[in-house]
Amino acid sequence: MNLPPALVVLPGPKAALAGEGPARLLRPPEARDLFRSPEILVAHAALTARRLGLDPPPRSARMFDLLELFAFVRPGAFTAPSAAGLALALGRPEPSGPLEMAEALAQVAVRLLEELAESPTPSREEALALAETLARGGWAWGPATTEALRSRPSSNAFRSSGLDVWSRLAEWEDPGPAGEPGDAPVSPEAAVRRLGVLLGRARLEEDRTAQAEYAREAAFVFEPREREGSPRMLLAEAGTGVGKTLGYLAPASAWAEVNGPSVWISTYTRALQRQIERESVVLFPDPAERARRAVVRKGRENYLCLLNFQDLSNTAQLGSADLVGLGLTARWIRATRDGDMTGGDFPAWLPGLFAGPAAGQASASNLVDRRGECIHAGCPHYRTCFVEKAIRASRRADIVIANHALVMAQAAFDGARSVRGAPEDSESTHLRRVIFDEGHHLFDAADSAFSTALSGQEAVELRRWIRGSERRGRRGRGLEARVGDLAGADGPARQALESVIHAAGQLPSEGWSSRISGADGAGAQGPLEGFLAAMGVQLRARGDPADPACAARPALPEVVATARSAAAALAAIEAPLLALTRSLEDLLDQGAETLTGAERGRIEGVLRGLDRRARMTLPAWRGMLATLDGEPEPEGGDGSAISDFVDWFEATVIGGRAVDAAFRRHWVDPTEPLARTVLEPAHGVLVTSATLTDAAAEDPFDLAELRSGGGRLETPPRRLRLASPFDYETCARAFVVTDVRKDDARQVAAAMRELFLAAGGGGLGLFTAIRRLRAVHELIAAPLGDRGLSLYAQHVDPLEVGALVDIFRAEVDSCLLGTDAVRDGVDVPGRSLRLLVFDRAPWPRPDLLHKARRARFGNGWDDAIARGRIAQAFGRLIRRQDDKGVFVMLDSATPTRLFAALPPGAEVRRVTLVEALEATRAFLGPG
């Protein structure tokens, strides 16, 4: 098949075309015309359109997006979603500039089709059936892929559309009980010996004295604890380059080998979860063994739901959903390691390639169990379910690589159930030994995990969870579909089910925000909408119109009155929901000898969802509403009590319109529930990070003890602090620019542009506000493009953060603008990240919650948070011995005390912009 010409558009825009004779540069008007031409080949159609100032196109037979072909030919394989990323994924040199990128795009397309013809996976027949289905659906690549697959003999024995991948997945098998973890200790010497073995497998021969000390000290948490509620806890700061991952994997793997299961390793970011899983190759070099013994574990809302996929696939074949996206997802399902759609091997860029209706897209938002609608053993795909596979694998694995949110949610929920005598067969019963990597985020993770929010959207989701979808054409399985057969045709369970479905009609339904948008909220339907409308009145009276938030108390009279009605409506749901829960618990007890394993599993799964809402969510909401009907709790520093909680109202505003409103409650100190539910039940806990301490404090570990909950334990945690082995005096420079006004977007943009040019690319700009990021991007994208530097930006480009970082890592001279999520998710060794620029000092946002914490913990709280953010960002610059990096702060008012967070040797100089530019050019030089 003759392929269309390949078009590449870089910021500026700078465009080039290849495939019609020699590659040539294009002027923007010509590039726009070609983008609209009958047939064109691109990499990421939506991003290309944006750079040309056009709307994202719909998928069509004329638009050949090479990323879709890659997803078909190499399902589950990694590529950065750009022309350069595709070239690198195929083992080709990184193309530079639009001409080389356009040529590379044309060459990659040919090679992928050749690869498909030579060795399709998992079989030629299966790939061909799906290609023909997509060709009939109008997929641009359909004829080319079909032709490639038919270029070799095939049996033509495949008799389906190819979408029914659920019928070809391996089933899980229930293993026998894993048993209780043992208590055999790991000696410091054994930990160091195991580390030596791992280093040998990894062929790392340089001096590892600090890493050996880390492994030796980490063995402490793998000794038996001496008293209930008093775990062996270690706070360990290991500077960048020490090698903490292998340092803790050594004693962890040695302990699990003798005592397991399991050691849980918890991270804050998805990127680190996958990084640790990759590093576990030195533990288990054989891929099959590694899949069994080192398992990545997330909440069920991260995994593809096969029943949702089947529902959408059936809809797609009738023409009302994204057939091509679902077909490419089917290819991925057959190749994926574990079905993880968020941070796993699913191409997160796939749903955003073209404009399309979100309701029918093959995306994580549509294909995961995000709303607790799972029917467990009642599902026809239960035996092949990715979530069930992950849960079972984690119960037998040596190493479980989880995240802070899952660990805390499991511990809190299962702890509450065990107090009530509920079944103890839960994942949190195995949280005996826990390693919290990225431990500097533990406080924030606990803050999120143990908070409560009564919002319009949450209430709508509860209604949908109970009643199912009430709009035609929308998916959604309500309680009747999930538990109706268990409740029977008559009796207490059936009565309770019908009562709760009826009572849920008092909850907000879709469209509530439009109904209450008037000043008096007269369109509110039901007591909860009435309360939300009254909240809006208080927010408009007391909040900032640009960022509406205000203290919940003292509440307006209409807020108090509607809160009483809302609480009564919630109680009317809670009572029958509890009755239904008790009926199913009785069924579980009475059928102890007759229920099959699948039936028992289904009832227990349903009970978890019922229990969470009937005994946690609804009582918490009612309790919050009750506090509005009374005097505010006393606050102050004169001996009167300070509340353990901060309650406030806030609205989410998009495009000048409030789309959600929430009544929020957060712990002032969330380490109280963290210590009670996670730390005290554990036997050993390691909290580790490269930036755990506060160097400016009299006792650097005071902050770590406070933010980790270690200070609440009966036995104080041990401490370890190991400095980075890098010579920062030689490999890094740090500047505060004194002559740029941080409040002038043009000055900030000009400074960032010239710094990026001085470094020759490889620059990361970090912002504390999305508005300023967008303003700077608009001012510098074209000038950088004119000089051959590609600029990518979070909240601007139609890509999620992980994909942006992937491109930034792959394209050595590209630049990236981002906010906190980029700072925390970047792991880019080498020249791809050689310059880091803050637009201003990263002070915490002074909202109601932060003010309460500053009152509780002291004025140094602000400094400690800002220092931690600076230290984390600086740590992104130097990842290897041969890295060189420049750190620049454009906020001249940044206090010198904040730079105490930087490692020894990283001396900060206050200079003019011209001096910073000259020093950057001289230090970084050509690559």
PDB file of C-alpha atoms in Angstrom, residues 830-917:
ATOM      1  CA  GLY A 830      21.298  12.423  31.569  1.00  0.00           C
ATOM      2  CA  ARG A 831      21.194  15.567  29.433  1.00  0.00           C
ATOM      3  CA  SER A 832      17.435  15.468  28.844  1.00  0.00           C
ATOM      4  CA  LEU A 833      17.128  17.372  32.147  1.00  0.00           C
ATOM      5  CA  ARG A 834      20.039  19.753  32.649  1.00  0.00           C
ATOM      6  CA  LEU A 835      18.280  22.966  33.652  1.00  0.00           C
ATOM      7  CA  LEU A 836      15.522  23.493  36.224  1.00  0.00           C
ATOM      8  CA  VAL A 837      13.825  26.890  36.608  1.00  0.00           C
ATOM      9  CA  PHE A 838      11.312  27.856  39.326  1.00  0.00           C
ATOM     10  CA  ASP A 839       9.090  30.806  38.435  1.00  0.00           C
ATOM     11  CA  ARG A 840       8.844  31.689  42.147  1.00  0.00           C
ATOM     12  CA  ALA A 841       9.436  30.269  45.609  1.00  0.00           C
ATOM     13  CA  PRO A 842       7.145  27.235  46.116  1.00  0.00           C
ATOM     14  CA  TRP A 843       5.350  28.409  49.242  1.00  0.00           C
ATOM     15  CA  PRO A 844       2.307  26.369  50.292  1.00  0.00           C
ATOM     16  CA  ARG A 845      -1.068  27.771  49.373  1.00  0.00           C
ATOM     17  CA  PRO A 846      -2.404  29.708  52.401  1.00  0.00           C
ATOM     18  CA  ASP A 847      -5.862  28.142  52.474  1.00  0.00           C
ATOM     19  CA  LEU A 848      -7.981  27.385  55.537  1.00  0.00           C
ATOM     20  CA  LEU A 849      -6.443  23.967  56.081  1.00  0.00           C
ATOM     21  CA  HIS A 850      -2.880  25.221  55.794  1.00  0.00           C
ATOM     22  CA  LYS A 851      -3.560  28.072  58.219  1.00  0.00           C
ATOM     23  CA  ALA A 852      -4.895  25.607  60.784  1.00  0.00           C
ATOM     24  CA  ARG A 853      -1.778  23.465  60.442  1.00  0.00           C
ATOM     25  CA  ARG A 854       0.505  26.466  60.753  1.00  0.00           C
ATOM     26  CA  ALA A 855      -1.309  27.348  63.975  1.00  0.00           C
ATOM     27  CA  ARG A 856      -0.834  23.770  65.221  1.00  0.00           C
ATOM     28  CA  PHE A 857       2.759  23.165  64.115  1.00  0.00           C
ATOM     29  CA  GLY A 858       4.266  26.665  64.239  1.00  0.00           C
ATOM     30  CA  ASN A 859       5.411  29.302  61.770  1.00  0.00           C
ATOM     31  CA  GLY A 860       8.287  27.117  60.601  1.00  0.00           C
ATOM     32  CA  TRP A 861       5.730  24.877  58.864  1.00  0.00           C
ATOM     33  CA  ASP A 862       5.730  27.094  55.745  1.00  0.00           C
ATOM     34  CA  ASP A 863       9.517  27.113  55.510  1.00  0.00           C
ATOM     35  CA  ALA A 864       9.746  23.347  55.936  1.00  0.00           C
ATOM     36  CA  ILE A 865       7.267  22.685  53.115  1.00  0.00           C
ATOM     37  CA  ALA A 866       8.981  25.127  50.740  1.00  0.00           C
ATOM     38  CA  ARG A 867      12.422  23.694  51.558  1.00  0.00           C
ATOM     39  CA  GLY A 868      11.140  20.195  50.885  1.00  0.00           C
ATOM     40  CA  ARG A 869       9.801  21.188  47.466  1.00  0.00           C
ATOM     41  CA  ILE A 870      13.055  22.889  46.519  1.00  0.00           C
ATOM     42  CA  ALA A 871      15.062  19.860  47.657  1.00  0.00           C
ATOM     43  CA  GLN A 872      12.842  17.486  45.686  1.00  0.00           C
ATOM     44  CA  ALA A 873      13.163  19.579  42.536  1.00  0.00           C
ATOM     45  CA  PHE A 874      16.928  19.938  42.876  1.00  0.00           C
ATOM     46  CA  GLY A 875      17.195  16.180  43.330  1.00  0.00           C
ATOM     47  CA  ARG A 876      15.717  15.699  39.848  1.00  0.00           C
ATOM     48  CA  LEU A 877      18.759  17.377  38.253  1.00  0.00           C
ATOM     49  CA  ILE A 878      21.582  15.047  39.226  1.00  0.00           C
ATOM     50  CA  ARG A 879      20.690  11.377  38.924  1.00  0.00           C
ATOM     51  CA  ARG A 880      24.029   9.866  37.837  1.00  0.00           C
ATOM     52  CA  GLN A 881      27.719  10.456  38.396  1.00  0.00           C
ATOM     53  CA  ASP A 882      28.142  12.046  34.946  1.00  0.00           C
ATOM     54  CA  ASP A 883      25.109  14.376  35.132  1.00  0.00           C
ATOM     55  CA  LYS A 884      25.495  18.156  35.137  1.00  0.00           C
ATOM     56  CA  GLY A 885      22.692  20.535  36.022  1.00  0.00           C
ATOM     57  CA  VAL A 886      21.775  24.166  36.671  1.00  0.00           C
ATOM     58  CA  PHE A 887      19.094  25.231  39.200  1.00  0.00           C
ATOM     59  CA  VAL A 888      17.571  28.714  38.803  1.00  0.00           C
ATOM     60  CA  MET A 889      15.074  30.552  40.995  1.00  0.00           C
ATOM     61  CA  LEU A 890      13.481  33.589  39.292  1.00  0.00           C
ATOM     62  CA  ASP A 891      12.041  34.930  42.568  1.00  0.00           C
ATOM     63  CA  SER A 892      14.553  37.396  44.003  1.00  0.00           C
ATOM     64  CA  ALA A 893      12.579  37.552  47.283  1.00  0.00           C
ATOM     65  CA  THR A 894      13.257  33.877  48.049  1.00  0.00           C
ATOM     66  CA  PRO A 895      14.807  33.805  51.541  1.00  0.00           C
ATOM     67  CA  THR A 896      18.293  32.329  51.757  1.00  0.00           C
ATOM     68  CA  ARG A 897      17.116  30.064  54.586  1.00  0.00           C
ATOM     69  CA  LEU A 898      15.060  28.024  52.115  1.00  0.00           C
ATOM     70  CA  PHE A 899      18.209  26.860  50.337  1.00  0.00           C
ATOM     71  CA  ALA A 900      19.403  25.026  53.419  1.00  0.00           C
ATOM     72  CA  ALA A 901      17.556  22.136  51.766  1.00  0.00           C
ATOM     73  CA  LEU A 902      20.190  21.824  49.032  1.00  0.00           C
ATOM     74  CA  PRO A 903      22.986  19.270  49.494  1.00  0.00           C
ATOM     75  CA  PRO A 904      26.498  20.282  50.607  1.00  0.00           C
ATOM     76  CA  GLY A 905      28.479  21.793  47.755  1.00  0.00           C
ATOM     77  CA  ALA A 906      25.424  23.238  45.994  1.00  0.00           C
ATOM     78  CA  GLU A 907      26.171  26.860  46.772  1.00  0.00           C
ATOM     79  CA  VAL A 908      23.469  29.356  45.781  1.00  0.00           C
ATOM     80  CA  ARG A 909      24.603  32.586  44.123  1.00  0.00           C
ATOM     81  CA  ARG A 910      22.423  35.687  43.682  1.00  0.00           C
ATOM     82  CA  VAL A 911      23.110  37.054  40.207  1.00  0.00           C
ATOM     83  CA  THR A 912      21.580  39.117  37.432  1.00  0.00           C
ATOM     84  CA  LEU A 913      19.860  37.360  34.551  1.00  0.00           C
ATOM     85  CA  VAL A 914      22.762  38.135  32.216  1.00  0.00           C
ATOM     86  CA  GLU A 915      25.189  36.590  34.679  1.00  0.00           C
ATOM     87  CA  ALA A 916      22.982  33.506  35.031  1.00  0.00           C
ATOM     88  CA  LEU A 917      22.831  33.104  31.259  1.00  0.00           C
TER      89      LEU A 917
END
